Amino acid sequence: MAKDVLCEVSNCTFWAVGNLCSADRIYVVSHTGEKAKNSRGTDCKTFEPADELS
Ligand code: SF4
C-alpha cells in the first residue's frame, strides 16, 4: 500500500507544497479504457481542479 503519493499536478485541490497529495486515497485509472502499456496510459481520477482564485 502506498503511504506517500508524490504528485506534481499543482492545480489539483488535493495538491500540497512539496509535491504531496493530501487526499485520503486516490483512484488511478487507465485512460485508454484498456490495459495501460506504460505510465502515460494512466490517470488520477481523484483529481479535482483547484479554484484558480485561491
Ligand atoms: S488527487 Fe491525484 S492529481 Fe490530485 S494531488 Fe492527489 S495524486 Fe495529484
Short mmCIF file of N, CA, C and O and ligand atoms in Angstrom, two decimals:
data_model
loop_
_atom_site.label_atom_id
_atom_site.label_comp_id
_atom_site.label_asym_id
_atom_site.label_seq_id
_atom_site.Cartn_x
_atom_site.Cartn_y
_atom_site.Cartn_z
N MET A 1 0.84 -1.19 0.00
CA MET A 1 0.00 0.00 0.00
C MET A 1 0.88 1.24 0.00
O MET A 1 1.81 1.35 0.80
N ALA A 2 0.57 2.15 -0.88
CA ALA A 2 1.35 3.39 -0.95
C ALA A 2 1.05 4.28 0.25
O ALA A 2 -0.10 4.54 0.58
N LYS A 3 2.07 4.73 0.94
CA LYS A 3 1.87 5.63 2.09
C LYS A 3 1.98 7.08 1.67
O LYS A 3 1.32 7.94 2.22
N ASP A 4 2.86 7.35 0.76
CA ASP A 4 3.06 8.72 0.31
C ASP A 4 2.89 8.77 -1.20
O ASP A 4 3.50 7.98 -1.91
N VAL A 5 2.07 9.68 -1.64
CA VAL A 5 1.89 9.88 -3.07
C VAL A 5 2.55 11.20 -3.45
O VAL A 5 2.21 12.25 -2.91
N LEU A 6 3.52 11.15 -4.33
CA LEU A 6 4.16 12.36 -4.84
C LEU A 6 3.47 12.73 -6.14
O LEU A 6 3.23 11.87 -6.99
N CYS A 7 3.17 14.00 -6.28
CA CYS A 7 2.41 14.45 -7.44
C CYS A 7 2.82 15.87 -7.80
O CYS A 7 3.01 16.70 -6.92
N GLU A 8 2.94 16.14 -9.07
CA GLU A 8 3.33 17.48 -9.50
C GLU A 8 2.17 18.25 -10.15
O GLU A 8 2.38 19.28 -10.75
N VAL A 9 0.96 17.73 -10.00
CA VAL A 9 -0.21 18.40 -10.57
C VAL A 9 -0.66 19.50 -9.59
O VAL A 9 -1.61 19.33 -8.81
N SER A 10 0.02 20.63 -9.64
CA SER A 10 -0.16 21.67 -8.61
C SER A 10 -1.49 22.41 -8.71
O SER A 10 -1.84 23.16 -7.81
N ASN A 11 -2.25 22.20 -9.78
CA ASN A 11 -3.55 22.85 -9.87
C ASN A 11 -4.68 21.91 -9.43
O ASN A 11 -5.85 22.15 -9.73
N CYS A 12 -4.34 20.89 -8.67
CA CYS A 12 -5.35 19.98 -8.11
C CYS A 12 -5.69 20.43 -6.69
O CYS A 12 -4.80 20.86 -5.94
N THR A 13 -6.96 20.32 -6.31
CA THR A 13 -7.42 20.68 -4.97
C THR A 13 -6.61 19.97 -3.89
O THR A 13 -6.36 20.53 -2.82
N PHE A 14 -6.19 18.76 -4.15
CA PHE A 14 -5.52 17.94 -3.13
C PHE A 14 -4.01 18.11 -3.10
O PHE A 14 -3.33 17.53 -2.27
N TRP A 15 -3.48 18.90 -4.01
CA TRP A 15 -2.03 19.08 -4.08
C TRP A 15 -1.54 19.90 -2.89
O TRP A 15 -2.20 20.86 -2.47
N ALA A 16 -0.38 19.56 -2.34
CA ALA A 16 0.21 20.30 -1.21
C ALA A 16 1.68 20.57 -1.50
O ALA A 16 2.34 19.84 -2.26
N VAL A 17 2.19 21.62 -0.86
CA VAL A 17 3.58 22.02 -1.04
C VAL A 17 4.51 20.84 -0.79
O VAL A 17 4.33 20.07 0.17
N GLY A 18 5.48 20.70 -1.65
CA GLY A 18 6.42 19.59 -1.56
C GLY A 18 6.03 18.46 -2.51
O GLY A 18 6.52 17.35 -2.40
N ASN A 19 5.10 18.78 -3.43
CA ASN A 19 4.59 17.78 -4.37
C ASN A 19 3.97 16.59 -3.64
O ASN A 19 4.21 15.43 -3.96
N LEU A 20 3.16 16.92 -2.62
CA LEU A 20 2.46 15.89 -1.87
C LEU A 20 0.98 15.90 -2.23
O LEU A 20 0.43 16.91 -2.64
N CYS A 21 0.34 14.75 -2.06
CA CYS A 21 -1.10 14.62 -2.27
C CYS A 21 -1.77 14.50 -0.92
O CYS A 21 -1.41 13.64 -0.12
N SER A 22 -2.76 15.38 -0.64
CA SER A 22 -3.41 15.38 0.68
C SER A 22 -4.70 14.57 0.70
O SER A 22 -5.38 14.52 1.72
N ALA A 23 -5.04 13.93 -0.40
CA ALA A 23 -6.26 13.12 -0.43
C ALA A 23 -6.09 11.88 0.46
O ALA A 23 -4.99 11.35 0.61
N ASP A 24 -7.19 11.44 1.08
CA ASP A 24 -7.13 10.23 1.92
C ASP A 24 -6.78 9.01 1.09
O ASP A 24 -6.11 8.09 1.56
N ARG A 25 -7.24 9.01 -0.13
CA ARG A 25 -6.91 7.93 -1.05
C ARG A 25 -7.11 8.46 -2.45
O ARG A 25 -7.81 9.44 -2.68
N ILE A 26 -6.47 7.81 -3.39
CA ILE A 26 -6.64 8.23 -4.78
C ILE A 26 -7.04 7.02 -5.62
O ILE A 26 -6.81 5.88 -5.24
N TYR A 27 -7.64 7.34 -6.74
CA TYR A 27 -8.11 6.30 -7.66
C TYR A 27 -7.43 6.53 -9.00
O TYR A 27 -7.63 7.56 -9.65
N VAL A 28 -6.59 5.61 -9.37
CA VAL A 28 -5.84 5.72 -10.62
C VAL A 28 -6.46 4.77 -11.65
O VAL A 28 -6.71 3.60 -11.36
N VAL A 29 -6.71 5.32 -12.82
CA VAL A 29 -7.36 4.53 -13.86
C VAL A 29 -6.52 4.53 -15.13
O VAL A 29 -5.64 5.36 -15.31
N SER A 30 -6.84 3.60 -15.99
CA SER A 30 -6.27 3.59 -17.34
C SER A 30 -7.11 4.50 -18.20
O SER A 30 -8.32 4.31 -18.31
N HIS A 31 -6.52 5.51 -18.78
CA HIS A 31 -7.33 6.45 -19.55
C HIS A 31 -7.64 5.97 -20.95
O HIS A 31 -8.33 6.62 -21.70
N THR A 32 -7.16 4.83 -21.29
CA THR A 32 -7.49 4.29 -22.60
C THR A 32 -8.71 3.38 -22.53
O THR A 32 -9.26 3.02 -23.54
N GLY A 33 -9.10 3.04 -21.30
CA GLY A 33 -10.20 2.09 -21.16
C GLY A 33 -9.74 0.66 -21.36
O GLY A 33 -10.52 -0.27 -21.29
N GLU A 34 -8.45 0.53 -21.58
CA GLU A 34 -7.88 -0.80 -21.77
C GLU A 34 -6.69 -0.95 -20.83
O GLU A 34 -6.42 -0.07 -20.02
N LYS A 35 -5.98 -2.03 -20.93
CA LYS A 35 -4.80 -2.22 -20.10
C LYS A 35 -3.74 -1.19 -20.49
O LYS A 35 -3.42 -1.05 -21.68
N ALA A 36 -3.20 -0.48 -19.47
CA ALA A 36 -2.18 0.52 -19.76
C ALA A 36 -0.88 -0.18 -20.16
O ALA A 36 -0.49 -1.19 -19.57
N LYS A 37 -0.23 0.40 -21.17
CA LYS A 37 1.05 -0.18 -21.62
C LYS A 37 2.22 0.45 -20.90
O LYS A 37 3.30 -0.13 -20.80
N ASN A 38 2.04 1.68 -20.39
CA ASN A 38 3.08 2.36 -19.64
C ASN A 38 2.41 3.45 -18.79
O ASN A 38 1.19 3.61 -18.82
N SER A 39 3.21 4.19 -18.03
CA SER A 39 2.65 5.18 -17.10
C SER A 39 1.85 6.27 -17.82
O SER A 39 0.93 6.85 -17.24
N ARG A 40 2.17 6.53 -19.06
CA ARG A 40 1.43 7.57 -19.79
C ARG A 40 -0.01 7.15 -20.06
O ARG A 40 -0.85 7.97 -20.41
N GLY A 41 -0.30 5.89 -19.89
CA GLY A 41 -1.65 5.39 -20.11
C GLY A 41 -2.50 5.41 -18.85
O GLY A 41 -3.59 4.85 -18.84
N THR A 42 -2.01 6.06 -17.78
CA THR A 42 -2.76 6.09 -16.52
C THR A 42 -3.11 7.53 -16.14
O THR A 42 -2.43 8.48 -16.53
N ASP A 43 -4.16 7.68 -15.37
CA ASP A 43 -4.61 9.00 -14.91
C ASP A 43 -5.11 8.89 -13.48
O ASP A 43 -5.64 7.86 -13.07
N CYS A 44 -4.98 10.01 -12.74
CA CYS A 44 -5.56 10.09 -11.41
C CYS A 44 -7.00 10.57 -11.53
O CYS A 44 -7.24 11.73 -11.88
N LYS A 45 -7.94 9.70 -11.24
CA LYS A 45 -9.36 10.06 -11.36
C LYS A 45 -9.81 10.91 -10.18
O LYS A 45 -10.88 11.52 -10.22
N THR A 46 -9.03 10.95 -9.11
CA THR A 46 -9.37 11.74 -7.92
C THR A 46 -9.13 13.23 -8.16
O THR A 46 -9.63 14.07 -7.42
N PHE A 47 -8.39 13.57 -9.18
CA PHE A 47 -8.08 14.97 -9.49
C PHE A 47 -9.33 15.83 -9.51
O PHE A 47 -10.35 15.47 -10.09
N GLU A 48 -9.22 16.97 -8.83
CA GLU A 48 -10.27 17.99 -8.89
C GLU A 48 -9.56 19.31 -9.11
O GLU A 48 -8.64 19.66 -8.35
N PRO A 49 -9.95 20.08 -10.12
CA PRO A 49 -9.28 21.35 -10.38
C PRO A 49 -9.44 22.31 -9.20
O PRO A 49 -10.54 22.45 -8.65
N ALA A 50 -8.34 22.94 -8.83
CA ALA A 50 -8.38 23.90 -7.73
C ALA A 50 -9.02 25.20 -8.21
O ALA A 50 -8.99 25.52 -9.39
N ASP A 51 -9.60 25.92 -7.26
CA ASP A 51 -10.16 27.24 -7.56
C ASP A 51 -9.03 28.16 -7.98
O ASP A 51 -8.11 28.42 -7.20
N GLU A 52 -9.08 28.61 -9.18
CA GLU A 52 -7.98 29.43 -9.71
C GLU A 52 -7.80 30.73 -8.92
O GLU A 52 -6.76 31.35 -8.98
N LEU A 53 -8.83 31.16 -8.19
CA LEU A 53 -8.76 32.43 -7.46
C LEU A 53 -8.13 32.27 -6.09
O LEU A 53 -7.79 33.25 -5.44
N SER A 54 -7.98 31.06 -5.60
CA SER A 54 -7.43 30.87 -4.26
C SER A 54 -5.93 30.66 -4.31
O SER A 54 -5.36 30.51 -5.36
S1 SF4 B 1 -5.63 13.71 -6.22
FE1 SF4 B 1 -4.33 12.94 -7.89
S2 SF4 B 1 -3.89 14.74 -9.15
FE2 SF4 B 1 -4.63 15.47 -7.16
S3 SF4 B 1 -2.78 15.84 -5.93
FE3 SF4 B 1 -3.51 13.74 -5.49
S4 SF4 B 1 -2.38 12.42 -6.92
FE4 SF4 B 1 -2.22 14.53 -7.68
#
